[in-house]
Amino acid sequence: MDDDPLNRAVIERAVAASFERQAGRILVAVSGGVDSLALLVAAAGVAGGRTGVASLDHGLRPEAAAEVERVRELARSLGLPFHTESLHL
């Protein structure tokens, strides 16, 4: 993830503005890429306990399962519920 404070502030403000209009729980779909990981961290910082995490292994790339596990670990470290499914077509 990008550790630049300005980038982090911009992401957190954009997420906060979005969540200010929402009620209830928020489910963040996270692929494991840097953008979705940054969104997850920002969502956890802004919405805290209202945030859940979902990640889907489409079964299209060999590294996808490891990416889902990385998302699972991040969700666990943030104390957020995690949901996943695997598709193997």
Coordinates of C-alpha atoms in Angstrom, one line a residue:
M1 CA 0.0 0.0 0.0
D2 CA 1.1 3.6 -0.6
D3 CA 2.4 5.1 2.6
D4 CA 2.3 8.7 1.3
P5 CA 0.3 10.7 3.9
L6 CA -1.3 12.9 1.2
N7 CA -2.5 9.9 -0.8
R8 CA -3.8 8.2 2.4
A9 CA -5.6 11.4 3.5
V10 CA -7.3 11.7 0.1
I11 CA -8.4 8.1 0.2
E12 CA -9.7 8.4 3.8
R13 CA -11.6 11.6 3.0
A14 CA -13.2 10.1 -0.1
V15 CA -14.3 7.0 1.8
A16 CA -15.6 9.1 4.7
A17 CA -17.6 11.3 2.4
S18 CA -19.2 8.2 0.9
F19 CA -19.9 6.5 4.2
E20 CA -21.4 9.7 5.7
R21 CA -24.4 9.1 3.4
Q22 CA -24.8 5.4 4.3
A23 CA -26.5 3.8 7.2
G24 CA -26.1 0.3 8.6
R25 CA -23.2 -2.1 7.7
I26 CA -20.8 -1.8 4.8
L27 CA -19.4 -4.8 2.9
V28 CA -16.1 -4.0 1.1
A29 CA -15.3 -6.3 -1.8
V30 CA -11.5 -6.7 -1.8
S31 CA -9.5 -8.3 -4.6
G32 CA -6.1 -8.2 -2.9
G33 CA -4.8 -5.5 -5.2
V34 CA -3.2 -2.3 -3.8
D35 CA -6.3 -0.2 -4.5
S36 CA -8.8 -2.5 -2.8
L37 CA -6.5 -3.0 0.2
A38 CA -6.2 0.8 0.6
L39 CA -10.0 1.0 0.4
L40 CA -10.3 -1.6 3.1
V41 CA -7.9 0.1 5.4
A42 CA -9.7 3.5 4.8
A43 CA -13.1 1.9 5.3
A44 CA -12.0 0.3 8.6
G45 CA -10.7 3.6 9.8
V46 CA -13.8 5.5 8.9
A47 CA -16.6 3.0 9.5
G48 CA -14.9 0.7 12.0
G49 CA -17.2 -1.9 13.3
R50 CA -19.8 -1.3 10.6
T51 CA -17.4 -2.8 8.0
G52 CA -17.3 -6.3 6.7
V53 CA -14.9 -7.8 4.1
A54 CA -15.6 -10.1 1.2
S55 CA -13.1 -11.6 -1.3
L56 CA -13.8 -14.0 -4.1
D57 CA -11.3 -16.5 -5.7
H58 CA -12.6 -16.8 -9.2
G59 CA -10.2 -19.7 -9.8
L60 CA -8.8 -18.0 -12.9
R61 CA -5.2 -17.4 -11.7
P62 CA -3.0 -19.7 -9.5
E63 CA -2.0 -16.8 -7.2
A64 CA -5.7 -15.8 -6.5
A65 CA -6.0 -18.1 -3.5
A66 CA -2.9 -16.5 -1.8
E67 CA -4.4 -13.1 -2.5
V68 CA -7.6 -14.1 -0.7
E69 CA -5.6 -15.3 2.2
R70 CA -3.7 -12.0 2.4
V71 CA -7.1 -10.2 2.5
R72 CA -8.3 -12.6 5.2
E73 CA -5.2 -11.8 7.3
L74 CA -5.7 -8.0 6.9
A75 CA -9.3 -8.3 7.8
R76 CA -8.4 -10.3 10.9
S77 CA -5.7 -7.8 11.9
L78 CA -8.3 -5.0 11.6
G79 CA -10.9 -7.0 13.7
L80 CA -13.3 -7.2 10.8
P81 CA -15.6 -10.1 9.7
F82 CA -14.5 -11.8 6.6
H83 CA -16.5 -13.7 4.0
T84 CA -15.2 -15.6 1.0
E85 CA -16.1 -18.0 -1.8
S86 CA -14.1 -19.9 -4.4
L87 CA -15.3 -20.6 -7.9
H88 CA -13.5 -23.2 -9.9
L89 CA -15.1 -23.4 -13.3

